[in-house]
XYZ file of C-alpha atoms in Angstrom:
174
model
C -11.456 70.333 -18.444
C -14.639 71.129 -16.037
C -16.482 68.722 -18.661
C -13.567 66.690 -17.447
C -14.076 67.275 -14.019
C -17.635 66.730 -14.556
C -17.882 62.634 -15.590
C -15.054 62.075 -13.567
C -17.544 63.084 -9.622
C -20.450 61.975 -11.530
C -18.533 57.887 -12.191
C -17.326 57.636 -8.730
C -20.619 58.257 -7.530
C -22.624 56.679 -9.534
C -21.348 53.158 -9.183
C -21.368 52.994 -6.180
C -19.476 48.876 -5.267
C -22.272 48.296 -2.796
C -25.098 48.527 -6.208
C -22.939 46.845 -8.025
C -22.426 42.930 -6.566
C -26.591 41.422 -5.374
C -25.883 38.182 -4.004
C -27.426 35.159 -5.577
C -28.303 31.245 -3.179
C -29.442 29.040 -5.599
C -28.318 25.605 -4.130
C -31.155 22.804 -4.568
C -31.691 21.198 -1.788
C -30.752 17.871 -2.352
C -27.268 18.977 -3.199
C -27.269 21.246 -0.065
C -25.653 18.971 2.402
C -22.123 19.202 0.342
C -22.054 22.526 0.574
C -22.892 22.832 3.893
C -20.549 19.765 4.500
C -18.160 22.207 3.475
C -18.151 25.094 5.145
C -18.535 22.209 8.402
C -14.802 21.090 7.194
C -12.875 24.835 6.809
C -14.135 26.541 9.394
C -13.085 22.578 11.593
C -9.787 24.230 9.720
C -9.900 27.670 10.775
C -11.965 29.505 7.569
C -15.112 30.123 8.793
C -16.629 31.927 6.056
C -20.548 32.478 4.357
C -21.399 31.055 1.805
C -24.497 33.699 0.176
C -23.025 34.171 -3.499
C -23.535 29.993 -5.090
C -25.802 28.905 -7.814
C -25.274 25.577 -9.108
C -27.168 24.044 -11.850
C -27.264 21.400 -13.992
C -25.887 22.222 -18.116
C -26.743 19.591 -20.146
C -24.818 22.166 -22.888
C -20.767 21.418 -20.481
C -18.553 18.607 -22.944
C -18.204 15.273 -21.606
C -15.237 14.037 -20.313
C -15.681 17.406 -17.771
C -18.198 16.276 -15.104
C -18.752 20.327 -14.272
C -16.978 23.768 -13.559
C -16.856 26.115 -11.456
C -17.624 29.439 -13.686
C -14.639 31.522 -11.285
C -10.649 30.792 -9.861
C -10.817 33.323 -7.566
C -12.339 33.614 -3.320
C -13.925 37.036 -4.361
C -16.550 37.382 -2.491
C -17.840 39.711 -4.941
C -18.187 37.317 -7.727
C -21.046 35.467 -8.473
C -19.863 31.230 -8.316
C -21.952 29.205 -10.300
C -21.170 25.159 -10.722
C -22.340 23.999 -13.036
C -22.845 20.534 -12.813
C -22.778 18.532 -16.514
C -26.240 15.265 -16.483
C -25.307 14.002 -18.902
C -22.753 11.327 -17.261
C -21.941 9.385 -14.578
C -19.906 10.204 -12.429
C -19.714 8.865 -9.402
C -20.168 5.822 -7.575
C -19.786 6.435 -4.846
C -20.811 9.682 -1.781
C -16.947 10.990 -1.217
C -16.821 10.646 -4.781
C -19.898 12.802 -5.719
C -18.566 14.780 -1.742
C -14.684 15.336 -3.768
C -16.912 16.843 -7.389
C -17.911 19.184 -4.397
C -15.633 20.259 -2.340
C -12.857 20.504 -6.050
C -15.798 22.754 -7.346
C -16.203 25.004 -4.187
C -12.578 24.895 -4.117
C -11.981 26.269 -7.803
C -15.462 29.133 -6.325
C -14.837 30.522 -2.824
C -10.949 28.677 -2.448
C -8.727 30.759 -5.607
C -7.669 26.759 -5.507
C -6.586 26.436 -9.937
C -6.271 22.570 -10.595
C -2.715 20.478 -9.751
C -2.009 17.053 -11.093
C 0.961 17.034 -8.926
C 1.684 13.657 -7.209
C 2.749 12.064 -3.815
C 5.751 9.708 -3.666
C 3.684 6.293 -3.808
C 2.010 8.001 -6.636
C -0.736 9.241 -5.449
C -2.736 13.015 -6.901
C -0.965 15.968 -3.667
C -4.267 17.059 -3.937
C -8.523 16.462 -5.230
C -7.890 19.426 -7.237
C -6.567 16.850 -9.064
C -7.725 17.731 -13.132
C -9.772 14.643 -13.552
C -10.042 12.180 -10.595
C -12.591 11.699 -8.143
C -11.500 8.959 -6.347
C -8.596 10.346 -4.738
C -10.481 8.742 -1.035
C -13.628 6.590 -1.849
C -13.899 3.317 -1.578
C -13.259 0.564 -3.113
C -15.786 -0.163 -6.035
C -16.148 -3.641 -6.069
C -14.887 -5.091 -3.265
C -12.341 -7.917 -4.899
C -9.783 -7.330 -2.125
C -10.878 -4.023 0.231
C -6.776 -3.990 1.813
C -5.379 -2.979 -1.723
C -8.338 -0.216 -2.606
C -9.688 1.573 0.196
C -9.214 4.570 0.308
C -11.555 6.345 2.728
C -8.468 6.646 5.501
C -7.479 8.730 2.693
C -10.272 11.771 3.139
C -8.723 13.771 6.266
C -4.742 14.195 4.586
C -7.176 15.377 1.515
C -9.757 17.698 3.317
C -6.324 19.032 5.566
C -4.327 19.822 2.055
C -7.561 21.937 0.201
C -7.494 24.625 2.182
C -3.347 24.423 3.454
C -2.031 23.970 0.274
C 1.392 23.241 2.392
C 0.330 20.685 4.700
C 2.632 17.810 4.912
C 3.364 14.737 2.738
C 1.566 11.943 5.052
C 2.966 9.001 6.296
C 0.327 6.136 3.629
C 1.613 7.976 0.360
C 5.755 7.652 1.902
């Protein structure tokens, strides 16, 4: 019986939570802008947090059609977050699509968001957390008729919804 108490005491004292997790931050310089922008957009919506446990790396072992993935859907800050990017496929053609990709993955990593494939009344994705659509607020790839395909005005809604799933349906989606 004494052995059980002694073992329990050793385990309790030897496993300090402070000693277990050592966050690593390693984001390529050319991608830091997206992390900073995510933090700024979060702050403008009342979410203030620091990201100090993030690794973003290219990983050729990711299979198509995946552009990338986050290793965790838990907002727990004591988990090392890793976003892997598939360098073998072209996943975005515009800055807005690239931003949507990183915000989507950061939404998994730091907001605990899961994929959401539900639709708005007009058929558009309800969320940028949609499984595979980086064009939710992108401009036209081919400028045939800007009024018919320019989605940049939708950015505000999609960012609001990213940080607050209860964001009301926007007027343009009725």
